Tab-separated table of C-alpha atoms in Angstrom:
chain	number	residue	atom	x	y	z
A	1	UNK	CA	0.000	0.000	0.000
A	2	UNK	CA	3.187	2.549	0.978
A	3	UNK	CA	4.820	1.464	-2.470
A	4	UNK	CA	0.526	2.505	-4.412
A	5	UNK	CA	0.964	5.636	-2.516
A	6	UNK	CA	3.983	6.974	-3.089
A	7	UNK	CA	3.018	5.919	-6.942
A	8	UNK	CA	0.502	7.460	-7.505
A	9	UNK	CA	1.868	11.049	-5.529
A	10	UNK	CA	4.198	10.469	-8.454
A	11	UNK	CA	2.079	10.151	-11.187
A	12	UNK	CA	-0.466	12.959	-9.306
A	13	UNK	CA	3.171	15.153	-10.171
A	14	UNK	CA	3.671	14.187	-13.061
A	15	UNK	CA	0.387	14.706	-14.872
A	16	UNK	CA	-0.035	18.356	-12.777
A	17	UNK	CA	3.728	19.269	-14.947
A	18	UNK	CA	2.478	18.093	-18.000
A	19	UNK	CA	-0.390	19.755	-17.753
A	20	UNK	CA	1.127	22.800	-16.925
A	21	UNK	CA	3.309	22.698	-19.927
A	22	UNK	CA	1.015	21.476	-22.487
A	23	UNK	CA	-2.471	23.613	-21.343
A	24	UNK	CA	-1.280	26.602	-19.510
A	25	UNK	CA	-2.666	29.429	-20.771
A	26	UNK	CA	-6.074	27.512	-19.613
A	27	UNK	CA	-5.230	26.779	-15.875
A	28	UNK	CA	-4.716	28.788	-13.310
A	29	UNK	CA	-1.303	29.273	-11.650
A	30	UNK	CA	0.754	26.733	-11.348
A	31	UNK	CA	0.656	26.485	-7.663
A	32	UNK	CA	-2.908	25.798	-7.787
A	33	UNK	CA	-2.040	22.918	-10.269
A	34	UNK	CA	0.740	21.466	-8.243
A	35	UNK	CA	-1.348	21.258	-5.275
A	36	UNK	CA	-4.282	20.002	-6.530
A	37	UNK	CA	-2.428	16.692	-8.633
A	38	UNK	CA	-1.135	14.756	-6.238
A	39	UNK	CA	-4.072	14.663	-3.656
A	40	UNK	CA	-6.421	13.801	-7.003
A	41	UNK	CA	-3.987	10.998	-7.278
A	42	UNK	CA	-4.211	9.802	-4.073
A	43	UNK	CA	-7.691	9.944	-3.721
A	44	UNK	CA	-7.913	7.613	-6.419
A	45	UNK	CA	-5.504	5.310	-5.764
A	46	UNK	CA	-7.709	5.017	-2.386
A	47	UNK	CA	-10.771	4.412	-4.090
A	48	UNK	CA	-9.589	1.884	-6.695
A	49	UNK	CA	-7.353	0.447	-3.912
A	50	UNK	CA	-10.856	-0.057	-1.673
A	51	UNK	CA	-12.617	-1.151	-5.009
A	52	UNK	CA	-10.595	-3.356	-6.180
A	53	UNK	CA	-8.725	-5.078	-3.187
A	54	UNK	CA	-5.511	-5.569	-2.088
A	55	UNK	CA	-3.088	-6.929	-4.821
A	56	UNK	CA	-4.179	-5.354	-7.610
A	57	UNK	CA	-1.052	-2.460	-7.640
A	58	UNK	CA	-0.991	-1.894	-11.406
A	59	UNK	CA	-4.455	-1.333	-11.328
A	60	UNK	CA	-5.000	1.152	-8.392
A	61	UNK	CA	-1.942	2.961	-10.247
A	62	UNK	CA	-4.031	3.421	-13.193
A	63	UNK	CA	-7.153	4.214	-11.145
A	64	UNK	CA	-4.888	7.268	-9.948
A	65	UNK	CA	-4.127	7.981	-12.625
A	66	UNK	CA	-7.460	8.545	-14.408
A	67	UNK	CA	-9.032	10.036	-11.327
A	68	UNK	CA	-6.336	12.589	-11.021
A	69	UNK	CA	-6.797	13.686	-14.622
A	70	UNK	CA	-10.568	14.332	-14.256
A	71	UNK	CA	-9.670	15.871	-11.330
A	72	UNK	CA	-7.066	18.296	-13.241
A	73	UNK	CA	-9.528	18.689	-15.979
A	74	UNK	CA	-12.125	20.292	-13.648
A	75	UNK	CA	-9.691	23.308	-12.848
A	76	UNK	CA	-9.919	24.024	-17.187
A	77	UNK	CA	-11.219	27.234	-18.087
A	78	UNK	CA	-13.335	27.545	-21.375
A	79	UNK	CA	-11.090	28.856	-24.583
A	80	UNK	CA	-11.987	32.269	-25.789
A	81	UNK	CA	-14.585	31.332	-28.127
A	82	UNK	CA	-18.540	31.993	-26.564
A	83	UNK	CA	-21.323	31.511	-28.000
A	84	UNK	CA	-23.474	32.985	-30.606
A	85	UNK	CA	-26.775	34.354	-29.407
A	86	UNK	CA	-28.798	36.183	-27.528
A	87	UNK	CA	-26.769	38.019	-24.579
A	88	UNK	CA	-28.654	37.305	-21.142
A	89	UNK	CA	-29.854	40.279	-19.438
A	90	UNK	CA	-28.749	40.635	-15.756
């Protein structure tokens, strides 16, 4: 379990830097990123870890690792492009 943890803090890094190099004019600072990657990554190496049972390392590794990029895809902002239409009064 020490050996899935310190895994998937890894990977949590590791996908927060490349996202940070590959989409960063649509995240916010880079601290934000940083700190959010490795506790997605964690969080779902638990959760595949309790799903799945003890044994399976490769694949709580790879349940981090999916978790923690949804998580990391939530902090996207939209591009510059909006919608046509009708503006909404407010």
């Amino acid at each position: 379990m020490l050996l899935e943890a310190i895994g998937s803090v890894l990977l949590g890094l590791a996908l927060s830097w490349a996202a940070v190099r590959l989409l960063a004019d649509r995240l916010p600072e880079r601290r934000a990123v940083f700190l959010t990657g490795p506790p997605a990554a964690l969080f779902g190496a638990h959760v595949t870890h309790v799903a799945l049972g003890p044994g399976h390392s490769l694949g709580t590794l790879v349940g981090a690792l999916l978790i923690g990029a949804v998580t990391l895809s939530l902090l996207l902002r939209p591009t510059g492009r909006r919608l046509r239409g009708r503006a909404i009064p407010s």
